[in-house]
PDB file of C-alpha atoms in Angstrom:
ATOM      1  CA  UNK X   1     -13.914  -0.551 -12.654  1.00  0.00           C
ATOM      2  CA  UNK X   2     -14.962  -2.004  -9.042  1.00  0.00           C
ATOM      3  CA  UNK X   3     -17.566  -1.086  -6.988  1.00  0.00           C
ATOM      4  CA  UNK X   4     -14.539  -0.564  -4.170  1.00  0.00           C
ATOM      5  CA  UNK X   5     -12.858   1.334  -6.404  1.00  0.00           C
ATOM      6  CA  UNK X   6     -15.487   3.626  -7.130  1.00  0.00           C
ATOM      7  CA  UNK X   7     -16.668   3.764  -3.348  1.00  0.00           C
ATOM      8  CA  UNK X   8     -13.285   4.327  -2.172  1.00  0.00           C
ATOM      9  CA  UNK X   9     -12.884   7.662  -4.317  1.00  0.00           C
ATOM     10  CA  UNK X  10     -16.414   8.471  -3.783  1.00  0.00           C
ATOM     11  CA  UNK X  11     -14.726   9.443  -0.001  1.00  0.00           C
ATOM     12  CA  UNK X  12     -12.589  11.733  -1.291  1.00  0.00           C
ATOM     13  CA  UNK X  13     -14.884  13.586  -3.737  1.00  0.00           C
ATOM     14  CA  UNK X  14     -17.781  16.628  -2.234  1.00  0.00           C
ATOM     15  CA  UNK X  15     -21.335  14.774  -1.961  1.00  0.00           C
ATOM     16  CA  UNK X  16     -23.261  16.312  -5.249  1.00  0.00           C
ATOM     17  CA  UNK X  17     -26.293  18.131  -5.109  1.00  0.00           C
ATOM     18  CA  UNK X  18     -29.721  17.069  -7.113  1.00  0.00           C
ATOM     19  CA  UNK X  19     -28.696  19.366 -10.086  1.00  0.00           C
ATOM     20  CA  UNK X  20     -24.942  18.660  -9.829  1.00  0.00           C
ATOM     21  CA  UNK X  21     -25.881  14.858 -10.276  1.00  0.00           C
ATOM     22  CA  UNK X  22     -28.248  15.378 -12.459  1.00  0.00           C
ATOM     23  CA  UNK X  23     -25.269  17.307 -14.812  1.00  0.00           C
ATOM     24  CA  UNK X  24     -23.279  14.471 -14.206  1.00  0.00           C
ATOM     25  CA  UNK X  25     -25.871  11.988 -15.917  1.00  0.00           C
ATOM     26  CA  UNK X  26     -26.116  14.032 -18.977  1.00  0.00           C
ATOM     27  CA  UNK X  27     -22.107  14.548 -18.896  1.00  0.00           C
ATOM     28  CA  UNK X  28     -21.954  10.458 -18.850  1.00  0.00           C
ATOM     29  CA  UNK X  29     -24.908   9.991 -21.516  1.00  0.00           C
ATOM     30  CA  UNK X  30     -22.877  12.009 -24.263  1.00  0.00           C
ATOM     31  CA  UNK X  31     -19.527  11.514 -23.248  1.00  0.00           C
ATOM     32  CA  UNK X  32     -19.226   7.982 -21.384  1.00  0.00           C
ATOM     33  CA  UNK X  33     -16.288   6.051 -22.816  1.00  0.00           C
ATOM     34  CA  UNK X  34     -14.203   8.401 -23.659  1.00  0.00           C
ATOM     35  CA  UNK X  35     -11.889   9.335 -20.799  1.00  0.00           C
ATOM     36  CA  UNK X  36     -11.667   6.556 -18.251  1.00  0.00           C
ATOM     37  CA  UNK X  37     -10.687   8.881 -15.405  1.00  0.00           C
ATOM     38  CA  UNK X  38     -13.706  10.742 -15.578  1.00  0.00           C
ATOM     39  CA  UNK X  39     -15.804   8.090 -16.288  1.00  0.00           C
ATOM     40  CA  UNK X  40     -14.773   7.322 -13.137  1.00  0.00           C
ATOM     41  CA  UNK X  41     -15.196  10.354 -11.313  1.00  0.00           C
ATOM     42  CA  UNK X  42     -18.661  10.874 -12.588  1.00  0.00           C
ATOM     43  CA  UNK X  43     -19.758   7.341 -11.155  1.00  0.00           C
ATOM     44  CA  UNK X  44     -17.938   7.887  -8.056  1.00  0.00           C
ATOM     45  CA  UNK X  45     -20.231  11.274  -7.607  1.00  0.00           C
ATOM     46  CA  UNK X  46     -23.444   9.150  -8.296  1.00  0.00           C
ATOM     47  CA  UNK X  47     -22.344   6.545  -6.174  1.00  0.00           C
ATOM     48  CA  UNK X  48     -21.635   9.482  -3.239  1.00  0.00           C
ATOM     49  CA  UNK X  49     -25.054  10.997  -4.355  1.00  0.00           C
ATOM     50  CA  UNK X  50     -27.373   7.873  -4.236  1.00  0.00           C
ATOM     51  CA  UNK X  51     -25.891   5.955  -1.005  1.00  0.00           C
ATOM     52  CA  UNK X  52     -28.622   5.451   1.173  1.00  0.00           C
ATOM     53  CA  UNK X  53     -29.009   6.871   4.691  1.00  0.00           C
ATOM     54  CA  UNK X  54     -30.634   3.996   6.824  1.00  0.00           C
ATOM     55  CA  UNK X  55     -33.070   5.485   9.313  1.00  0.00           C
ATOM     56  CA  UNK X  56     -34.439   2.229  10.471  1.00  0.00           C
ATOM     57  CA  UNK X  57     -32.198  -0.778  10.257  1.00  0.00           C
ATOM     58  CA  UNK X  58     -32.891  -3.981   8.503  1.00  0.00           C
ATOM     59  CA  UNK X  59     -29.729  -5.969   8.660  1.00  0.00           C
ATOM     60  CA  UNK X  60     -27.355  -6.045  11.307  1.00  0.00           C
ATOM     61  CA  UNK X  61     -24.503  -4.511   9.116  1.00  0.00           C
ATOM     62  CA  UNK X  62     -26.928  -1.234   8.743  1.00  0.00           C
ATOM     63  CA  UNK X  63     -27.325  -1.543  12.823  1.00  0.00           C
ATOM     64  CA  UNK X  64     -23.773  -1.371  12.938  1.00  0.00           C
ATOM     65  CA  UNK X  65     -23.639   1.735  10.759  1.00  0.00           C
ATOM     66  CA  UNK X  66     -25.814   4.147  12.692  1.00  0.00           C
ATOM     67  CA  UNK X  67     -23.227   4.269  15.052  1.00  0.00           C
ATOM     68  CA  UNK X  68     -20.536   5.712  12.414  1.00  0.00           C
ATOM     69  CA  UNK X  69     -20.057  10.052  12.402  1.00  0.00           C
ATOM     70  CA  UNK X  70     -19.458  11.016   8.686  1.00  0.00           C
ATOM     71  CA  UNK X  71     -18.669  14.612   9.971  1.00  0.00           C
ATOM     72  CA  UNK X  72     -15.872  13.298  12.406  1.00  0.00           C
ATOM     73  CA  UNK X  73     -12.212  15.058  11.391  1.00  0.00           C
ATOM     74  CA  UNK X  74     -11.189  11.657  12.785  1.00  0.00           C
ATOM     75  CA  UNK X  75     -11.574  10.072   9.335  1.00  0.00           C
ATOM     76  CA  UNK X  76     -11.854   6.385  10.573  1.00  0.00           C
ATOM     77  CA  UNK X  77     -14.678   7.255  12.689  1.00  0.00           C
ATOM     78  CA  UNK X  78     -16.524   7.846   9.202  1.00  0.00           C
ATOM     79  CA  UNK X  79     -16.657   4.179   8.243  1.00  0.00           C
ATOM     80  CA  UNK X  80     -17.446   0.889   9.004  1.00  0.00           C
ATOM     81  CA  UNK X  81     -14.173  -1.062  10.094  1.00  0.00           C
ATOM     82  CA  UNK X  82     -13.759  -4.963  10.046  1.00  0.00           C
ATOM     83  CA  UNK X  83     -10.848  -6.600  12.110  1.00  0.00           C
ATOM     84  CA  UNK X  84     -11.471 -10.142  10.257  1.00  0.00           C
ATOM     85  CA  UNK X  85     -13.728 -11.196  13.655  1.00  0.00           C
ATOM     86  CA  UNK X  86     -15.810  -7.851  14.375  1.00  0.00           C
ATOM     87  CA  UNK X  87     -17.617  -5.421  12.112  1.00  0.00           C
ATOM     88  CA  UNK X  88     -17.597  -2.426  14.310  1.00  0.00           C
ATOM     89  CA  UNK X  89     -18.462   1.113  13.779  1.00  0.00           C
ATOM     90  CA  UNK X  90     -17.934   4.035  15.997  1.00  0.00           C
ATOM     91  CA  UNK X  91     -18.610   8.072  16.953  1.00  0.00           C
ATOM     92  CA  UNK X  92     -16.330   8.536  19.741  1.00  0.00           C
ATOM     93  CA  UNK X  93     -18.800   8.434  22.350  1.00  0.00           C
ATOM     94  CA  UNK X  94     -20.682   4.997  21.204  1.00  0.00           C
ATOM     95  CA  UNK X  95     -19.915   2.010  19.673  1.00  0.00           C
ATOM     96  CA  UNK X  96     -21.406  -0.698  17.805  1.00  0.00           C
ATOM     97  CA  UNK X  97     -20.162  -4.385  16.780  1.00  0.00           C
ATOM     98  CA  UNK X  98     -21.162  -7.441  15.503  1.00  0.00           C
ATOM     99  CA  UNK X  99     -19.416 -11.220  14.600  1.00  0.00           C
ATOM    100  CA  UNK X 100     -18.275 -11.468  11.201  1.00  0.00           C
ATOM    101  CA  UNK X 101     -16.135 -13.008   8.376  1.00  0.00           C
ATOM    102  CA  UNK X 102     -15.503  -9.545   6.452  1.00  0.00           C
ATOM    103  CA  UNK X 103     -11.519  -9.325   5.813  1.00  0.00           C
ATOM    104  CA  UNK X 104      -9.959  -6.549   7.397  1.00  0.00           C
ATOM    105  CA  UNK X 105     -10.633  -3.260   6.638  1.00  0.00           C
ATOM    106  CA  UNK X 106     -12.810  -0.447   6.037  1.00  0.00           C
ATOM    107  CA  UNK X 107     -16.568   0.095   4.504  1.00  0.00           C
ATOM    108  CA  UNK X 108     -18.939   2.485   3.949  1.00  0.00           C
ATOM    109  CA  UNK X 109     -22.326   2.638   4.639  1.00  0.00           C
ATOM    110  CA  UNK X 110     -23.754   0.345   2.171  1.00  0.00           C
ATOM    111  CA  UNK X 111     -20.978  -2.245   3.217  1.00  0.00           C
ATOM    112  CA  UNK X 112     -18.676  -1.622   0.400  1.00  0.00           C
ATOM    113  CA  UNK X 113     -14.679  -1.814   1.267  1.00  0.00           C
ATOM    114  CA  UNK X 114     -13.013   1.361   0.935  1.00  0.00           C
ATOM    115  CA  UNK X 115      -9.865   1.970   0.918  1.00  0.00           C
ATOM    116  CA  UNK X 116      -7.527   3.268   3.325  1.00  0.00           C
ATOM    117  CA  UNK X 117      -3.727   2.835   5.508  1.00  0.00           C
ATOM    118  CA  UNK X 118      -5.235   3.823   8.890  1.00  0.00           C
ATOM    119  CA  UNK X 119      -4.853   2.235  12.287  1.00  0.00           C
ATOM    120  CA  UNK X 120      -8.538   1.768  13.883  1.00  0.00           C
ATOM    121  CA  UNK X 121      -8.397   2.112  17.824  1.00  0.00           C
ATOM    122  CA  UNK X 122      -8.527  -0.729  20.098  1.00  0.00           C
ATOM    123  CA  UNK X 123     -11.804  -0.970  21.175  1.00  0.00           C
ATOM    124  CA  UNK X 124     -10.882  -3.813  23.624  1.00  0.00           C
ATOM    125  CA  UNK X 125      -9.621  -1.408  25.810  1.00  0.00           C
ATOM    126  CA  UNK X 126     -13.001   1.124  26.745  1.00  0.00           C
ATOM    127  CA  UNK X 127     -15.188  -2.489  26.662  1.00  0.00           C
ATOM    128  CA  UNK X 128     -16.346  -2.864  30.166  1.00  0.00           C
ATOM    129  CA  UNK X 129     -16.033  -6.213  31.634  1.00  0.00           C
ATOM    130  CA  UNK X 130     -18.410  -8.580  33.917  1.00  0.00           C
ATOM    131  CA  UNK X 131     -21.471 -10.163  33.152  1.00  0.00           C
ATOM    132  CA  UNK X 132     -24.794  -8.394  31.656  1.00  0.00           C
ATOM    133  CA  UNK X 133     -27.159  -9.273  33.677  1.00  0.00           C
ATOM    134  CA  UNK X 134     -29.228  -6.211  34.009  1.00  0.00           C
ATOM    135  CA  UNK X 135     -32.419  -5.447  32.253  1.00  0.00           C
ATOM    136  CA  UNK X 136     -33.093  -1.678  30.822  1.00  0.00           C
ATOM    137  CA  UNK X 137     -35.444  -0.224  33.126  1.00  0.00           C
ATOM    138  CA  UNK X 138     -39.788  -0.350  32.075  1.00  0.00           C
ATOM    139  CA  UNK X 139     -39.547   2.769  33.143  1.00  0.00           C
ATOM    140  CA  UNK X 140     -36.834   5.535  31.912  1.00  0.00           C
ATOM    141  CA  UNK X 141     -36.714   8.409  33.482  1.00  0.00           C
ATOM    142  CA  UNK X 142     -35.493  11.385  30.763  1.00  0.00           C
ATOM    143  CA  UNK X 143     -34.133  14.565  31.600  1.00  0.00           C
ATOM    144  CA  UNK X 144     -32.631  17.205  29.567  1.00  0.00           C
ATOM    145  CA  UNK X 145     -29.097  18.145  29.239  1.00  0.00           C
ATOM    146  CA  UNK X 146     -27.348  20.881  28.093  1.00  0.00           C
ATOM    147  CA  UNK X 147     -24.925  18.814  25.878  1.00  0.00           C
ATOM    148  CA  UNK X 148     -26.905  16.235  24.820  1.00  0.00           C
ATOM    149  CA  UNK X 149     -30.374  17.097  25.004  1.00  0.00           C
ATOM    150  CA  UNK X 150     -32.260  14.334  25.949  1.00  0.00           C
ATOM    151  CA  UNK X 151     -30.713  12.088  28.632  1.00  0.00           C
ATOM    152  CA  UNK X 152     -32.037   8.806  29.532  1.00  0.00           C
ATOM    153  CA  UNK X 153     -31.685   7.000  33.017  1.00  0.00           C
ATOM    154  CA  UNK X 154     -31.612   3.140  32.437  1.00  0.00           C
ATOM    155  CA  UNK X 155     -29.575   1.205  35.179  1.00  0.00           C
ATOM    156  CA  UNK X 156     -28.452   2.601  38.845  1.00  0.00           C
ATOM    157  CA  UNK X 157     -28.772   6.098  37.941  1.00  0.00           C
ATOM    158  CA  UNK X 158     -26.673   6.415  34.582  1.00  0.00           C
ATOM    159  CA  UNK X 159     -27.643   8.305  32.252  1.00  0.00           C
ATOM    160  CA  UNK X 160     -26.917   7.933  28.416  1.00  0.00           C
ATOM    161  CA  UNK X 161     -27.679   9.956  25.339  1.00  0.00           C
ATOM    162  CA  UNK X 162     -31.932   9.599  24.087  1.00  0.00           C
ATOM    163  CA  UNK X 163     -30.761   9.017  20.875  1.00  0.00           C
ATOM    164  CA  UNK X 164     -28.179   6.935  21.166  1.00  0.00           C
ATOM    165  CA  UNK X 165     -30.172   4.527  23.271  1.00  0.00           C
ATOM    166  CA  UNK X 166     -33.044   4.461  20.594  1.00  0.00           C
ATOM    167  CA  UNK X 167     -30.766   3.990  17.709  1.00  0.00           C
ATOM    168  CA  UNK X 168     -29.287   0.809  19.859  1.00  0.00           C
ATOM    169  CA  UNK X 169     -32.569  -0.500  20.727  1.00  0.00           C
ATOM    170  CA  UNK X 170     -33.819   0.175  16.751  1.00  0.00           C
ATOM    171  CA  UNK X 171     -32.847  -3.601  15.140  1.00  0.00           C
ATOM    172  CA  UNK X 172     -34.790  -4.737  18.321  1.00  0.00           C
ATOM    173  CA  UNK X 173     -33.995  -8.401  19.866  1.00  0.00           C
ATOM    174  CA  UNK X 174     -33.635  -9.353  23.589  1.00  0.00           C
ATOM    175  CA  UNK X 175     -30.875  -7.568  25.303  1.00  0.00           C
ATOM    176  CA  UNK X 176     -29.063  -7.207  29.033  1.00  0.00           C
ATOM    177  CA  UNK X 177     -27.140  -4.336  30.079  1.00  0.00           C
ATOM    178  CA  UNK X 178     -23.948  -4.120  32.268  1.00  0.00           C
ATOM    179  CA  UNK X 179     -22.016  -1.036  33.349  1.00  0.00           C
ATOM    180  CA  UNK X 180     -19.753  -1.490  36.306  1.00  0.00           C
ATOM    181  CA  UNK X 181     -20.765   2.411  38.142  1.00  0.00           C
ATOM    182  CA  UNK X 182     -22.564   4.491  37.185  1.00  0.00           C
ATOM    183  CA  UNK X 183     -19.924   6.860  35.551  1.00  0.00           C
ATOM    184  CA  UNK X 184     -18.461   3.627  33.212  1.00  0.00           C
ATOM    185  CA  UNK X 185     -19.658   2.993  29.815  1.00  0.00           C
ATOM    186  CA  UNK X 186     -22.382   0.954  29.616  1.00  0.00           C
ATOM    187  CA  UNK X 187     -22.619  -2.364  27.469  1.00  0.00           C
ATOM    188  CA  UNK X 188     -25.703  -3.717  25.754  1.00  0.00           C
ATOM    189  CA  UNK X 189     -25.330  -7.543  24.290  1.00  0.00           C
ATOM    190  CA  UNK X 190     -28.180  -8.914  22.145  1.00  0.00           C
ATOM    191  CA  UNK X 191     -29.371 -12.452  21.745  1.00  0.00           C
ATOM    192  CA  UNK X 192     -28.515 -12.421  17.943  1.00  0.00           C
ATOM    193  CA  UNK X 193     -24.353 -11.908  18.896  1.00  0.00           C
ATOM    194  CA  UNK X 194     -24.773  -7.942  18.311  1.00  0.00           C
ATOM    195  CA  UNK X 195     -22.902  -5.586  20.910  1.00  0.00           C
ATOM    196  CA  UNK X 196     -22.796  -2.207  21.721  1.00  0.00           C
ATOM    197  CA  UNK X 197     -21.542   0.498  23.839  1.00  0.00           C
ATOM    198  CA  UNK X 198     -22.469   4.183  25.040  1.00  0.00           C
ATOM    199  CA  UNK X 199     -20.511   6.510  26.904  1.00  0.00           C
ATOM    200  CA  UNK X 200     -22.688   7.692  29.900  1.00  0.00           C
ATOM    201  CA  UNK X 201     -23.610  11.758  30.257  1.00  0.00           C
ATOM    202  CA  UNK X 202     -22.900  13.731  33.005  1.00  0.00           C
ATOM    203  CA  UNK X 203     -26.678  15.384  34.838  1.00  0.00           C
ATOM    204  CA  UNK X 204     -26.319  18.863  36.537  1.00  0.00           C
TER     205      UNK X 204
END
């Protein structure tokens, strides 16, 4: 057995609780080796119960991952996805990316290729052009919004999600912004070749 294998059917199986998992160890101590299938199954649970949830970054493949929604129905918006040039990772209203040399596909959170036959959107088309030549604001302004909660105000009066914006800022690095009004997405690109993207909120 992989580790792809295993991750990919870890997807399809319901994230154990403690005691569940713990079950599953003692099922695999007295009966490992002697059904393959559920030998598989049972490390397919651990492997769902034990992947990590990165709250502070520490390589730019985790940075990429905070952006992912693991709730989404939209079930490529619940993993990495590599198109052979870009390791990118996405909620709907934010987007992360970075250069790289993974082959095509898609990967969970711990950077494992899962499988799937699924057409990831083209992300070329909501990337704002021009130059980023802006610098985030010393001084952002928050407000709260009724959708979002926190809002924060970093260039010309748009506004983005608190959270969002502190989960791009997290691997740190020097960074410019651009956003061509203050309705468009805005784009943040870091020294170290990592890009992202969040969708601006509307303030009442």
């Amino acid at each position: 057995m992989n580790i792809n294998k295993i991750a990919t059917m870890a997807t399809r199986l319901k994230k154990p609780n403690r005691a569940e998992a713990f079950n599953v160890v003692r099922a695999m101590a007295e009966n490992m080796g002697e059904d393959k299938e559920t030998d598989k199954k049972n490390l397919s649970l651990l492997y769902s119960f034990f992947l990590p949830v990165v709250t502070k970054p520490k390589t730019p493949e985790q940075w990429v991952a905070k952006a992912m929604n693991k709730k989404d129905p939209r079930f490529y918006l619940n993993y990495c996805y590599s198109d052979g040039k870009r390791y990118m990772a996405s909620d709907g209203h934010r987007l992360h990316w970075i250069p790289t040399d993974k082959p095509e596909g898609y990967y969970d959170a711990a950077g494992n290729a899962v499988e799937f036959d699924m057409r990831y959107p083209n992300i070329d088309r909501i990337i704002p052009k021009g130059r980023a030549d802006k610098s985030i604001n010393n001084d952002i302004k928050s407000v709260e919004n009724g959708v979002y909660g926190l809002a924060d105000n970093i260039c010309d009066e748009t506004y983005v999600n608190h959270k969002y914006l502190q989960e791009v800022l997290s691997f740190g690095g020097d960074v410019k912004i651009f956003n061509a009004d203050r309705l468009s997405a805005v784009r943040f690109d870091f020294g170290d070749g990592r890009h992202a993207l969040i969708m601006p909120v509307r303030i009442q």
